[in-house]
Every structure is written in structure tokens, then in C-alpha cells.
Amino acid sequence: MGIAGDIVIIVVAALVGALIAQKLKQPLVLGYIIVGIVIGPYSSGVTVADVHEIEMLAEIGVALLLFALGLEFSFSELKPVWKVALIGTPIQIMLTMVLGFVIGRWMDWEFIPSLWFGALISFSSTMVILKTLMNQGWIGTLSSKVMIGMLIIQDLIVVPAMIILPQLNDPKAGLPLLGLAGLKSVIFLLTMVVLGTKLIPKLISIIAGWDSRELFLLTITAIALGIGYITHLVGLSFALGAFVAGMVISESEYSHKALTDIMSIRDIFGLLFFTSVGMLLDPHFVVENWRNILLIVLLVSFFKGLFFGLITRGFGYIRVVPLAVAMGLFQIGEFSFVLARVGLSTQSIDKEVYSYVLATAIISMLLTPIVSKATEPLYSFFKRFLKEEPVQTFDIRKAKLNDHVIIAGGGRVGQHIASILESLKVEFVIVELNFQLFEQCKASGFPVIFGDVCHEVVLKVAKIGRANLMLLTIPNVIVSQSVVEKSKLFNKELHIVARAEGTDQMKCLYEKGAFEVVLPELEAGLEMARQALLHLNIPAISIQNYIDSVRQKLQSSAQMFQSNGNTLTQLKNAQNLIEITWAKIETNSPFIAKSLLDLDIRRKTGTSIVGVIRNEIFRPNPDAEYTFTEGDLVAVMGSKNQREIFLKSVNS
């Protein structure tokens, strides 16, 4: 079948590798690379016949990867950490290149391959670290923001590196060519800015107006590959054109739709690329050189991590952040494979250097989740020997911080709660890790602490021992569980209200000692259901009773998993037994023109009338002579059965 048969082998093998990687909670790209080794020309069994043809198809995968990178690029993601990202990342890359160059010369490689090796090991893996952060629940922390910011700049530097490094093969001839390439790049970028930003968005807008998903996808793909091919014809990188095309489209209102539609094609061709990367690695080479590979992995991982940690600390980040960044970004990334393929095609590096890079990258990727997970226990160990650093605060002196509320998270939810508490003159303090949100809280005049609520020193500054209540607005359940556990160590009587994304998370939080757990999606669903039922003219009291029963059932079942769950469930059941229900006196109600004394409601239903609203005026505890009229809203208190009897009698 030729190339068609090769593609079938690759896709089926990639599926097996992806399933195994998913089962082991590893990025799928590792599964693709490993099966590429298995079906490559150096392995026995089922192998791909024409690797060169697959490599040519893989070039499309590289272009689409960079096109998607251009679509996803956003300066807003860099704002909170722009200094360490824009300045620190190039410093890290240069230091790592020096490290790689030294290792290369130690391995008796020539000058140019050693320099290439330094460049190849300087990039970290966006795919691996994002997967790791999500699995460990660190997305949204300051450490994750620093890592993502630095990764974005690394990914961008890959593009000029693909142009510059091949010119180093012959420095005398390369410098004029590099200057020419630079001039072409400037002209190309200016053309794209002037024409591309005007014509391409208009074209996409017209195509989108025809409401054809197939045509829209074809247009986006044609733009990505077409502009890439134009740059190739003028002597620039095919991938550079695709990347710039992505950046141009990212400024249009259709960028999200373009990214969503192109992802499936990108992933298929990306599969071909990463599988072809694995095909070029000889397993016998790994076996024969395992000592050198292991030593290189240790050297690269340690020193690269050290560079990241020192740079992050040098830009003013303290506590766990430098350690987390160091133990998260030490690996070699997937864009190193892109650059390595360029090195092979231009004969800048040979297969030996490529094999060392590939083997080191795969091992370092596999180690990332394990090493990253050790961050917190390692930080806890070293923290014993470190002097506590001052916590940055704003205006907390004006708050008495006694019998107060701690709001963990100063986002929209936290700031909204703070506004309500402030208007009610309730003492509170916000704890926020995101510096931008910290500044927003300061601008609003809220007492706020800049720090991680998981840390003991921050909890002490927030006077956790004197607090009356903690509100966890943080959406990350792993962080929330840690906060609940640590807070209870300082204040066993503290009531903690947390948020969760599902019943499993709710149960976990109740097990850790949370007093109340809120499910935002459930509350949103109940409110939408309430509005729908009101629109369908269902009686308001019936709707409220249904909503209350849903909440009651869900929370009661979840609380059974905590040690005092039975007691709390009984208390909430008791609260439900004396709940107040509102009923409206309709036109044909037997209550009209009759007094409380005439109706003898307490004896007949067992309920008590605790209030009536008439003409928007509330009358608490009406006396026995009070006479009902049409339109009265009656507040009645009693058990669930008693209230149901009352509701049947009031408008029967």
C-alpha cells in the first residue's frame, strides 16, 4: 500500500501508545514518540517502510503546531509575570546553551554540534508541564503563571532559532545569509501587518458569514499552509509563515473558532510528526550508551532547574515559587524536536547528537510529574532552616482581625463577598496569590494579604486563630483540601465554607472538615430551573420546596462521609423541619374574609403563621383577629408535612 499503509501503521500504533500514556497519566506526545521508536526502521516487527515520506508529511504537522501557537499567543497571559518571562527566559536560554556547549565538548563533539546541543536542551515542554500542573491541581497558582509565561517566550524564541542556527554552519557565508534572512523576515512581517491584518480578517469574516463549518476549516488551513509555503518560496522557514499567520488571525474575533476547528487537523499531523521523531532513534544506541545518557539527563536536569530557580528568585519571587519553577521546567521540550529536525535536515547535527537529545528529552519528560510532585514536601523540609520572609499586606491594620472572616481568593467572587461584608461592617481580610488581583483588591480599599493561603506564615498573618469563618472561593479542590487541613490545625472551631466542582470533590472537602460546600454549577442549574418553572406558571412555593429538597438530599449524602456527618445532617434536617414557607392567598381561597381565630390554623394543620405581607408591608406575628384578603403573602412555619397540609388547605 506504500505510504497509505505506513500511515495506517502509524495511526494504529499511535492509538495504542496514546492509550497507554493516558492510562499512566502522561502526555500523549510521549506515547507517540515511544511507538515511533517501536515501528521505526531500527526495530524488528511491523515497521514503516518509507520514513522520508512520513517526514515530509510531518513538516505540515510542524507548521500547524506553530500556527496554533500563534493563534493561542496572548500578551495578557504575560502581564502578571512579564519581567521574568521577557527578561529572565532569554537569560535562562543563554545559560543552558553554555551548559549544553560544555557537555558537547566533553562528549568530543565539534563546535557547531555542541552549540546546537545547547540550544536544543534549553527549551522546556509546554505540553508536559501543562498536563502536570492540571493533574496536580496547580493551575492558577503564582508558580504556574511564572512557568506558563516563561514557556510562552521559549516557544516564541524557537521561531528565530530555526532561522539563525542553520546559518552557523559556515559563519563567513552564514552572516550575509543571516542578514538577508533578517531583511526578508522584516519585509515579510511588515507585509503581513499592513496587508494581512486587513485582508485576512475580512476574508475570514466573509467565509464565516456563509455559515459553512467545512468551508471555514478549509479556509483556515489554506491560510496557515499557504502563507507558510509563500515564506518557503522566498527562502524563509515554512513554519515561520504559519506562525505569523496564526498571530494575524489571533487578533480577529474568529481566533477562538479558528483554533477550535484547526486543532483536530493539527493533532493528526502532530501525531505524524512526533511519531516520526521517535522513528529516528535507534534503541540499540540507547542500550549501548545508557551511562552517557543517564549522566546527561542528570546534568541537564540539575543545572537547567538551578538556572530557572535562581533567575526566578532574582526577579523577586519568594517562598515556594523558585523551587516549583525549577522542579517543573527542567525537562527538554517538544519544540526541541522541531529544532532538532531542522538541524538534521541542514546537516548541522548528526544522528548521534539527535539520538542523545531525543533520549534525554524522553527521560526528562517522564521524570517531570515525579519530580514536580516532590516540590511541596521538599519545600516543607527546607523551610525549617530558612528565615521567614515578610508577607506583603495592604490595610490590614484597620481591620481588627478578631472574630473576623478570611476570604481565600480575591477574584470576582471574593471581591463581591468583600463588598457585601464591607457594607454590613463585618470585619474581614482577603488572601490572594495573584499579584494583579492583589492590586485590584488594594485599589478597592479591601484589607488584603499577598501570599499563598496554604502556607503557615500567611495563615498566621491572617490571624487564623482568631477568625470566625473562612470562605474558600478558590476553584481548585486540591488547594482547598490543603487549606482546610492546615486551617483546622490552627483553629479547630473554625467554620470553613468552600466551593467544589462536583459531588466527589464535595465529599472530599467534607471529609477534610469543611462546614459547608457550595456547588456553583448546581446553584446555577437550580436557578435556571427555577426561572424555567416560574415561566411555566408552576407555583413559587412548589418550586422552592423542590429546590430545597435537591440541596438537602445532595448535601446530606455528601456529609455522611465526614466524622461528624450524622450530627450535621440531623441538624440540617431539624432546620428543614422548621423551615418557613410562603403561600399566596388566591382568588378562590377559603381563607378570604376569615380571621386567624375563625380558621383555627394551628389546630387543623399544626403550623404557625409568623408573618403576612400585604401591599408590600410586612406584618410579623399577626394577632387572632387578623382577616385575610386576596393577594396576601402568608409566612407559615412547621414541619414539611404540616406545611404541605397548610398549602393544600389555603387554596383548595
PDB file of C-alpha atoms in Angstrom, residues 165-409:
ATOM      1  CA  LEU A 165      21.127  28.327  13.885  1.00  0.00           C
ATOM      2  CA  PRO A 166      21.392  26.758  10.378  1.00  0.00           C
ATOM      3  CA  GLN A 167      23.419  29.788   9.249  1.00  0.00           C
ATOM      4  CA  LEU A 168      26.152  28.955  11.771  1.00  0.00           C
ATOM      5  CA  ASN A 169      27.421  26.015   9.672  1.00  0.00           C
ATOM      6  CA  ASP A 170      29.540  28.452   7.652  1.00  0.00           C
ATOM      7  CA  PRO A 171      29.907  31.681   9.675  1.00  0.00           C
ATOM      8  CA  LYS A 172      31.559  33.626   6.835  1.00  0.00           C
ATOM      9  CA  ALA A 173      28.881  32.718   4.320  1.00  0.00           C
ATOM     10  CA  GLY A 174      26.224  32.470   7.004  1.00  0.00           C
ATOM     11  CA  LEU A 175      26.390  36.044   8.287  1.00  0.00           C
ATOM     12  CA  PRO A 176      25.392  37.619   4.934  1.00  0.00           C
ATOM     13  CA  LEU A 177      22.722  34.956   4.559  1.00  0.00           C
ATOM     14  CA  LEU A 178      21.560  35.642   8.115  1.00  0.00           C
ATOM     15  CA  GLY A 179      21.398  39.357   7.344  1.00  0.00           C
ATOM     16  CA  LEU A 180      19.449  38.611   4.168  1.00  0.00           C
ATOM     17  CA  ALA A 181      17.116  36.315   6.099  1.00  0.00           C
ATOM     18  CA  GLY A 182      16.623  39.023   8.689  1.00  0.00           C
ATOM     19  CA  LEU A 183      15.784  41.572   5.994  1.00  0.00           C
ATOM     20  CA  LYS A 184      13.345  39.146   4.358  1.00  0.00           C
ATOM     21  CA  SER A 185      11.752  38.476   7.744  1.00  0.00           C
ATOM     22  CA  VAL A 186      11.257  42.197   8.398  1.00  0.00           C
ATOM     23  CA  ILE A 187       9.732  42.739   4.943  1.00  0.00           C
ATOM     24  CA  PHE A 188       7.504  39.699   5.384  1.00  0.00           C
ATOM     25  CA  LEU A 189       6.325  40.825   8.834  1.00  0.00           C
ATOM     26  CA  LEU A 190       5.616  44.357   7.608  1.00  0.00           C
ATOM     27  CA  THR A 191       3.662  42.959   4.659  1.00  0.00           C
ATOM     28  CA  MET A 192       1.641  40.750   6.983  1.00  0.00           C
ATOM     29  CA  VAL A 193       0.958  43.637   9.346  1.00  0.00           C
ATOM     30  CA  VAL A 194      -0.093  46.020   6.575  1.00  0.00           C
ATOM     31  CA  LEU A 195      -1.959  43.604   4.303  1.00  0.00           C
ATOM     32  CA  GLY A 196      -2.541  40.518   6.385  1.00  0.00           C
ATOM     33  CA  THR A 197      -4.226  42.233   9.304  1.00  0.00           C
ATOM     34  CA  LYS A 198      -6.620  43.936   6.895  1.00  0.00           C
ATOM     35  CA  LEU A 199      -7.295  41.314   4.245  1.00  0.00           C
ATOM     36  CA  ILE A 200      -7.221  38.044   6.203  1.00  0.00           C
ATOM     37  CA  PRO A 201      -9.762  39.045   8.897  1.00  0.00           C
ATOM     38  CA  LYS A 202     -12.100  40.360   6.171  1.00  0.00           C
ATOM     39  CA  LEU A 203     -11.799  37.120   4.220  1.00  0.00           C
ATOM     40  CA  ILE A 204     -12.479  35.059   7.347  1.00  0.00           C
ATOM     41  CA  SER A 205     -15.452  37.283   8.184  1.00  0.00           C
ATOM     42  CA  ILE A 206     -16.968  36.695   4.732  1.00  0.00           C
ATOM     43  CA  ILE A 207     -16.421  32.929   4.939  1.00  0.00           C
ATOM     44  CA  ALA A 208     -17.853  32.780   8.460  1.00  0.00           C
ATOM     45  CA  GLY A 209     -20.929  34.647   7.221  1.00  0.00           C
ATOM     46  CA  TRP A 210     -21.726  31.762   4.879  1.00  0.00           C
ATOM     47  CA  ASP A 211     -22.160  29.530   7.946  1.00  0.00           C
ATOM     48  CA  SER A 212     -20.306  26.548   6.491  1.00  0.00           C
ATOM     49  CA  ARG A 213     -18.066  24.836   9.056  1.00  0.00           C
ATOM     50  CA  GLU A 214     -16.338  22.792   6.352  1.00  0.00           C
ATOM     51  CA  LEU A 215     -15.525  25.864   4.261  1.00  0.00           C
ATOM     52  CA  PHE A 216     -14.337  27.786   7.338  1.00  0.00           C
ATOM     53  CA  LEU A 217     -11.974  24.951   8.290  1.00  0.00           C
ATOM     54  CA  LEU A 218     -10.657  24.722   4.735  1.00  0.00           C
ATOM     55  CA  THR A 219     -10.051  28.490   4.675  1.00  0.00           C
ATOM     56  CA  ILE A 220      -8.133  28.484   7.972  1.00  0.00           C
ATOM     57  CA  THR A 221      -5.995  25.527   6.880  1.00  0.00           C
ATOM     58  CA  ALA A 222      -5.302  27.109   3.481  1.00  0.00           C
ATOM     59  CA  ILE A 223      -4.244  30.382   5.148  1.00  0.00           C
ATOM     60  CA  ALA A 224      -1.885  28.583   7.546  1.00  0.00           C
ATOM     61  CA  LEU A 225      -0.216  26.360   4.947  1.00  0.00           C
ATOM     62  CA  GLY A 226      -0.453  28.858   2.094  1.00  0.00           C
ATOM     63  CA  ILE A 227       1.344  31.648   3.932  1.00  0.00           C
ATOM     64  CA  GLY A 228       3.867  29.085   5.187  1.00  0.00           C
ATOM     65  CA  TYR A 229       4.555  27.988   1.617  1.00  0.00           C
ATOM     66  CA  ILE A 230       4.994  31.596   0.480  1.00  0.00           C
ATOM     67  CA  THR A 231       7.655  32.155   3.147  1.00  0.00           C
ATOM     68  CA  HIS A 232       9.340  28.928   1.993  1.00  0.00           C
ATOM     69  CA  LEU A 233       9.436  30.196  -1.600  1.00  0.00           C
ATOM     70  CA  VAL A 234      11.166  33.432  -0.549  1.00  0.00           C
ATOM     71  CA  GLY A 235      13.803  31.490   1.368  1.00  0.00           C
ATOM     72  CA  LEU A 236      12.378  31.673   4.899  1.00  0.00           C
ATOM     73  CA  SER A 237      11.067  28.976   7.219  1.00  0.00           C
ATOM     74  CA  PHE A 238       7.814  27.274   6.281  1.00  0.00           C
ATOM     75  CA  ALA A 239       6.947  27.156   9.997  1.00  0.00           C
ATOM     76  CA  LEU A 240       7.658  30.895  10.424  1.00  0.00           C
ATOM     77  CA  GLY A 241       4.953  31.778   7.903  1.00  0.00           C
ATOM     78  CA  ALA A 242       2.425  29.533   9.615  1.00  0.00           C
ATOM     79  CA  PHE A 243       3.263  31.076  12.993  1.00  0.00           C
ATOM     80  CA  VAL A 244       2.831  34.645  11.710  1.00  0.00           C
ATOM     81  CA  ALA A 245      -0.450  33.647  10.029  1.00  0.00           C
ATOM     82  CA  GLY A 246      -1.671  32.390  13.399  1.00  0.00           C
ATOM     83  CA  MET A 247      -0.688  35.644  15.123  1.00  0.00           C
ATOM     84  CA  VAL A 248      -2.535  37.688  12.475  1.00  0.00           C
ATOM     85  CA  ILE A 249      -5.727  35.660  12.912  1.00  0.00           C
ATOM     86  CA  SER A 250      -5.376  35.776  16.719  1.00  0.00           C
ATOM     87  CA  GLU A 251      -6.235  39.472  16.563  1.00  0.00           C
ATOM     88  CA  SER A 252      -9.581  38.798  14.884  1.00  0.00           C
ATOM     89  CA  GLU A 253     -12.867  37.907  16.561  1.00  0.00           C
ATOM     90  CA  TYR A 254     -12.754  34.466  14.919  1.00  0.00           C
ATOM     91  CA  SER A 255      -9.489  33.370  16.561  1.00  0.00           C
ATOM     92  CA  HIS A 256     -11.166  31.042  19.074  1.00  0.00           C
ATOM     93  CA  LYS A 257     -13.271  29.360  16.409  1.00  0.00           C
ATOM     94  CA  ALA A 258     -10.225  29.032  14.157  1.00  0.00           C
ATOM     95  CA  LEU A 259      -8.234  27.396  16.947  1.00  0.00           C
ATOM     96  CA  THR A 260     -11.095  25.054  17.840  1.00  0.00           C
ATOM     97  CA  ASP A 261     -11.554  23.938  14.231  1.00  0.00           C
ATOM     98  CA  ILE A 262      -7.857  23.571  13.390  1.00  0.00           C
ATOM     99  CA  MET A 263      -6.997  21.547  16.490  1.00  0.00           C
ATOM    100  CA  SER A 264      -8.222  18.233  15.076  1.00  0.00           C
ATOM    101  CA  ILE A 265      -6.104  18.587  11.912  1.00  0.00           C
ATOM    102  CA  ARG A 266      -3.161  19.879  13.965  1.00  0.00           C
ATOM    103  CA  ASP A 267      -3.363  16.874  16.276  1.00  0.00           C
ATOM    104  CA  ILE A 268      -3.437  14.352  13.416  1.00  0.00           C
ATOM    105  CA  PHE A 269      -0.430  15.865  11.642  1.00  0.00           C
ATOM    106  CA  GLY A 270       1.234  16.446  15.022  1.00  0.00           C
ATOM    107  CA  LEU A 271       0.815  12.727  15.620  1.00  0.00           C
ATOM    108  CA  LEU A 272       2.747  12.058  12.403  1.00  0.00           C
ATOM    109  CA  PHE A 273       5.462  14.495  13.471  1.00  0.00           C
ATOM    110  CA  PHE A 274       6.053  13.126  16.961  1.00  0.00           C
ATOM    111  CA  THR A 275       5.902   9.539  15.710  1.00  0.00           C
ATOM    112  CA  SER A 276       8.478  10.344  13.038  1.00  0.00           C
ATOM    113  CA  VAL A 277      10.646  11.889  15.775  1.00  0.00           C
ATOM    114  CA  GLY A 278      10.703   8.516  17.534  1.00  0.00           C
ATOM    115  CA  MET A 279      11.451   6.659  14.306  1.00  0.00           C
ATOM    116  CA  LEU A 280      14.890   8.255  14.089  1.00  0.00           C
ATOM    117  CA  LEU A 281      16.016   6.914  17.475  1.00  0.00           C
ATOM    118  CA  ASP A 282      17.886   3.626  17.444  1.00  0.00           C
ATOM    119  CA  PRO A 283      17.020   1.590  20.603  1.00  0.00           C
ATOM    120  CA  HIS A 284      20.412  -0.178  20.310  1.00  0.00           C
ATOM    121  CA  PHE A 285      22.076   3.229  20.628  1.00  0.00           C
ATOM    122  CA  VAL A 286      20.281   3.829  23.940  1.00  0.00           C
ATOM    123  CA  VAL A 287      21.343   0.428  25.298  1.00  0.00           C
ATOM    124  CA  GLU A 288      24.975   0.918  24.251  1.00  0.00           C
ATOM    125  CA  ASN A 289      25.220   4.480  25.620  1.00  0.00           C
ATOM    126  CA  TRP A 290      22.958   4.324  28.666  1.00  0.00           C
ATOM    127  CA  ARG A 291      25.644   5.584  31.047  1.00  0.00           C
ATOM    128  CA  ASN A 292      26.293   8.727  28.998  1.00  0.00           C
ATOM    129  CA  ILE A 293      22.557   9.286  28.526  1.00  0.00           C
ATOM    130  CA  LEU A 294      21.903   8.952  32.254  1.00  0.00           C
ATOM    131  CA  LEU A 295      24.732  11.354  33.081  1.00  0.00           C
ATOM    132  CA  ILE A 296      23.483  13.911  30.535  1.00  0.00           C
ATOM    133  CA  VAL A 297      19.936  13.634  31.956  1.00  0.00           C
ATOM    134  CA  LEU A 298      21.263  14.319  35.474  1.00  0.00           C
ATOM    135  CA  LEU A 299      23.462  17.238  34.387  1.00  0.00           C
ATOM    136  CA  VAL A 300      20.806  18.891  32.225  1.00  0.00           C
ATOM    137  CA  SER A 301      18.006  18.391  34.755  1.00  0.00           C
ATOM    138  CA  PHE A 302      20.009  19.677  37.734  1.00  0.00           C
ATOM    139  CA  PHE A 303      21.675  22.705  36.156  1.00  0.00           C
ATOM    140  CA  LYS A 304      18.723  23.717  33.990  1.00  0.00           C
ATOM    141  CA  GLY A 305      16.447  23.545  37.038  1.00  0.00           C
ATOM    142  CA  LEU A 306      19.035  25.516  39.022  1.00  0.00           C
ATOM    143  CA  PHE A 307      19.101  28.247  36.366  1.00  0.00           C
ATOM    144  CA  PHE A 308      15.306  28.530  36.443  1.00  0.00           C
ATOM    145  CA  GLY A 309      15.242  28.686  40.235  1.00  0.00           C
ATOM    146  CA  LEU A 310      17.979  31.317  40.550  1.00  0.00           C
ATOM    147  CA  ILE A 311      16.506  33.510  37.806  1.00  0.00           C
ATOM    148  CA  THR A 312      13.011  33.332  39.313  1.00  0.00           C
ATOM    149  CA  ARG A 313      14.419  34.205  42.752  1.00  0.00           C
ATOM    150  CA  GLY A 314      16.451  37.019  41.206  1.00  0.00           C
ATOM    151  CA  PHE A 315      13.261  38.615  39.883  1.00  0.00           C
ATOM    152  CA  GLY A 316      11.835  38.832  43.400  1.00  0.00           C
ATOM    153  CA  TYR A 317       9.731  35.681  43.620  1.00  0.00           C
ATOM    154  CA  ILE A 318       9.988  34.084  47.048  1.00  0.00           C
ATOM    155  CA  ARG A 319       8.948  31.051  49.088  1.00  0.00           C
ATOM    156  CA  VAL A 320       7.921  28.029  47.032  1.00  0.00           C
ATOM    157  CA  VAL A 321       7.819  29.741  43.606  1.00  0.00           C
ATOM    158  CA  PRO A 322      11.525  29.435  42.615  1.00  0.00           C
ATOM    159  CA  LEU A 323      11.607  25.793  43.745  1.00  0.00           C
ATOM    160  CA  ALA A 324       8.359  24.964  41.910  1.00  0.00           C
ATOM    161  CA  VAL A 325       9.617  26.582  38.687  1.00  0.00           C
ATOM    162  CA  ALA A 326      12.975  24.783  38.958  1.00  0.00           C
ATOM    163  CA  MET A 327      11.357  21.384  39.523  1.00  0.00           C
ATOM    164  CA  GLY A 328       8.767  21.975  36.802  1.00  0.00           C
ATOM    165  CA  LEU A 329      10.785  23.273  33.836  1.00  0.00           C
ATOM    166  CA  PHE A 330      13.967  21.172  33.981  1.00  0.00           C
ATOM    167  CA  GLN A 331      12.921  18.857  31.123  1.00  0.00           C
ATOM    168  CA  ILE A 332      13.579  19.172  27.375  1.00  0.00           C
ATOM    169  CA  GLY A 333      10.511  20.138  25.344  1.00  0.00           C
ATOM    170  CA  GLU A 334       8.659  19.114  22.223  1.00  0.00           C
ATOM    171  CA  PHE A 335       9.804  22.152  20.226  1.00  0.00           C
ATOM    172  CA  SER A 336      13.363  20.908  20.702  1.00  0.00           C
ATOM    173  CA  PHE A 337      12.313  18.066  18.390  1.00  0.00           C
ATOM    174  CA  VAL A 338      11.170  20.630  15.813  1.00  0.00           C
ATOM    175  CA  LEU A 339      14.535  22.377  16.019  1.00  0.00           C
ATOM    176  CA  ALA A 340      16.427  19.063  16.011  1.00  0.00           C
ATOM    177  CA  ARG A 341      14.738  18.044  12.756  1.00  0.00           C
ATOM    178  CA  VAL A 342      15.938  21.324  11.235  1.00  0.00           C
ATOM    179  CA  GLY A 343      19.451  20.520  12.454  1.00  0.00           C
ATOM    180  CA  LEU A 344      19.331  17.082  10.848  1.00  0.00           C
ATOM    181  CA  SER A 345      17.979  18.369   7.543  1.00  0.00           C
ATOM    182  CA  THR A 346      20.704  21.053   7.315  1.00  0.00           C
ATOM    183  CA  GLN A 347      23.382  18.559   8.457  1.00  0.00           C
ATOM    184  CA  SER A 348      24.194  20.814  11.411  1.00  0.00           C
ATOM    185  CA  ILE A 349      23.976  17.827  13.741  1.00  0.00           C
ATOM    186  CA  ASP A 350      24.371  14.115  13.089  1.00  0.00           C
ATOM    187  CA  LYS A 351      22.199  11.227  14.250  1.00  0.00           C
ATOM    188  CA  GLU A 352      24.369  10.698  17.346  1.00  0.00           C
ATOM    189  CA  VAL A 353      23.635  14.182  18.708  1.00  0.00           C
ATOM    190  CA  TYR A 354      19.995  13.813  17.685  1.00  0.00           C
ATOM    191  CA  SER A 355      19.734  10.473  19.493  1.00  0.00           C
ATOM    192  CA  TYR A 356      21.238  11.897  22.675  1.00  0.00           C
ATOM    193  CA  VAL A 357      18.806  14.826  22.587  1.00  0.00           C
ATOM    194  CA  LEU A 358      15.816  12.579  21.945  1.00  0.00           C
ATOM    195  CA  ALA A 359      16.723  10.048  24.649  1.00  0.00           C
ATOM    196  CA  THR A 360      17.425  12.805  27.192  1.00  0.00           C
ATOM    197  CA  ALA A 361      14.178  14.572  26.318  1.00  0.00           C
ATOM    198  CA  ILE A 362      12.024  11.449  26.678  1.00  0.00           C
ATOM    199  CA  ILE A 363      13.547  10.516  30.054  1.00  0.00           C
ATOM    200  CA  SER A 364      13.286  14.069  31.407  1.00  0.00           C
ATOM    201  CA  MET A 365       9.642  14.278  30.291  1.00  0.00           C
ATOM    202  CA  LEU A 366       8.846  11.017  32.071  1.00  0.00           C
ATOM    203  CA  LEU A 367      10.534  12.312  35.236  1.00  0.00           C
ATOM    204  CA  THR A 368       8.643  15.623  35.275  1.00  0.00           C
ATOM    205  CA  PRO A 369       5.453  14.528  37.123  1.00  0.00           C
ATOM    206  CA  ILE A 370       7.513  12.664  39.741  1.00  0.00           C
ATOM    207  CA  VAL A 371       9.992  15.487  40.351  1.00  0.00           C
ATOM    208  CA  SER A 372       7.331  18.210  40.277  1.00  0.00           C
ATOM    209  CA  LYS A 373       5.218  16.346  42.834  1.00  0.00           C
ATOM    210  CA  ALA A 374       8.154  16.441  45.281  1.00  0.00           C
ATOM    211  CA  THR A 375       8.111  20.259  45.341  1.00  0.00           C
ATOM    212  CA  GLU A 376       5.856  20.706  48.367  1.00  0.00           C
ATOM    213  CA  PRO A 377       7.480  18.122  50.685  1.00  0.00           C
ATOM    214  CA  LEU A 378      10.948  19.373  49.696  1.00  0.00           C
ATOM    215  CA  TYR A 379       9.927  22.974  50.386  1.00  0.00           C
ATOM    216  CA  SER A 380       8.481  21.961  53.758  1.00  0.00           C
ATOM    217  CA  PHE A 381      11.803  20.315  54.627  1.00  0.00           C
ATOM    218  CA  PHE A 382      13.967  23.309  53.662  1.00  0.00           C
ATOM    219  CA  LYS A 383      11.564  25.788  55.235  1.00  0.00           C
ATOM    220  CA  ARG A 384      12.664  24.613  58.683  1.00  0.00           C
ATOM    221  CA  PHE A 385      16.134  26.039  58.065  1.00  0.00           C
ATOM    222  CA  LEU A 386      15.070  29.250  56.303  1.00  0.00           C
ATOM    223  CA  LYS A 387      14.252  32.586  57.865  1.00  0.00           C
ATOM    224  CA  GLU A 388      10.615  33.531  57.364  1.00  0.00           C
ATOM    225  CA  GLU A 389      10.246  36.305  54.789  1.00  0.00           C
ATOM    226  CA  PRO A 390       7.819  39.155  55.442  1.00  0.00           C
ATOM    227  CA  VAL A 391       4.371  38.856  53.925  1.00  0.00           C
ATOM    228  CA  GLN A 392       3.186  41.774  51.789  1.00  0.00           C
ATOM    229  CA  THR A 393      -0.088  43.211  53.076  1.00  0.00           C
ATOM    230  CA  PHE A 394      -2.363  46.179  52.480  1.00  0.00           C
ATOM    231  CA  ASP A 395      -4.534  47.986  55.007  1.00  0.00           C
ATOM    232  CA  ILE A 396      -4.937  45.035  57.365  1.00  0.00           C
ATOM    233  CA  ARG A 397      -4.174  47.211  60.378  1.00  0.00           C
ATOM    234  CA  LYS A 398      -7.516  48.955  60.037  1.00  0.00           C
ATOM    235  CA  ALA A 399      -9.192  45.553  60.316  1.00  0.00           C
ATOM    236  CA  LYS A 400      -9.422  44.319  63.896  1.00  0.00           C
ATOM    237  CA  LEU A 401      -8.832  40.735  62.754  1.00  0.00           C
ATOM    238  CA  ASN A 402     -10.686  39.338  65.718  1.00  0.00           C
ATOM    239  CA  ASP A 403     -13.767  37.189  65.190  1.00  0.00           C
ATOM    240  CA  HIS A 404     -13.342  38.070  61.524  1.00  0.00           C
ATOM    241  CA  VAL A 405     -13.892  36.419  58.124  1.00  0.00           C
ATOM    242  CA  ILE A 406     -10.965  35.197  55.994  1.00  0.00           C
ATOM    243  CA  ILE A 407     -11.711  35.264  52.254  1.00  0.00           C
ATOM    244  CA  ALA A 408      -9.287  32.940  50.468  1.00  0.00           C
ATOM    245  CA  GLY A 409      -9.176  34.218  46.882  1.00  0.00           C
TER     246      GLY A 409
END
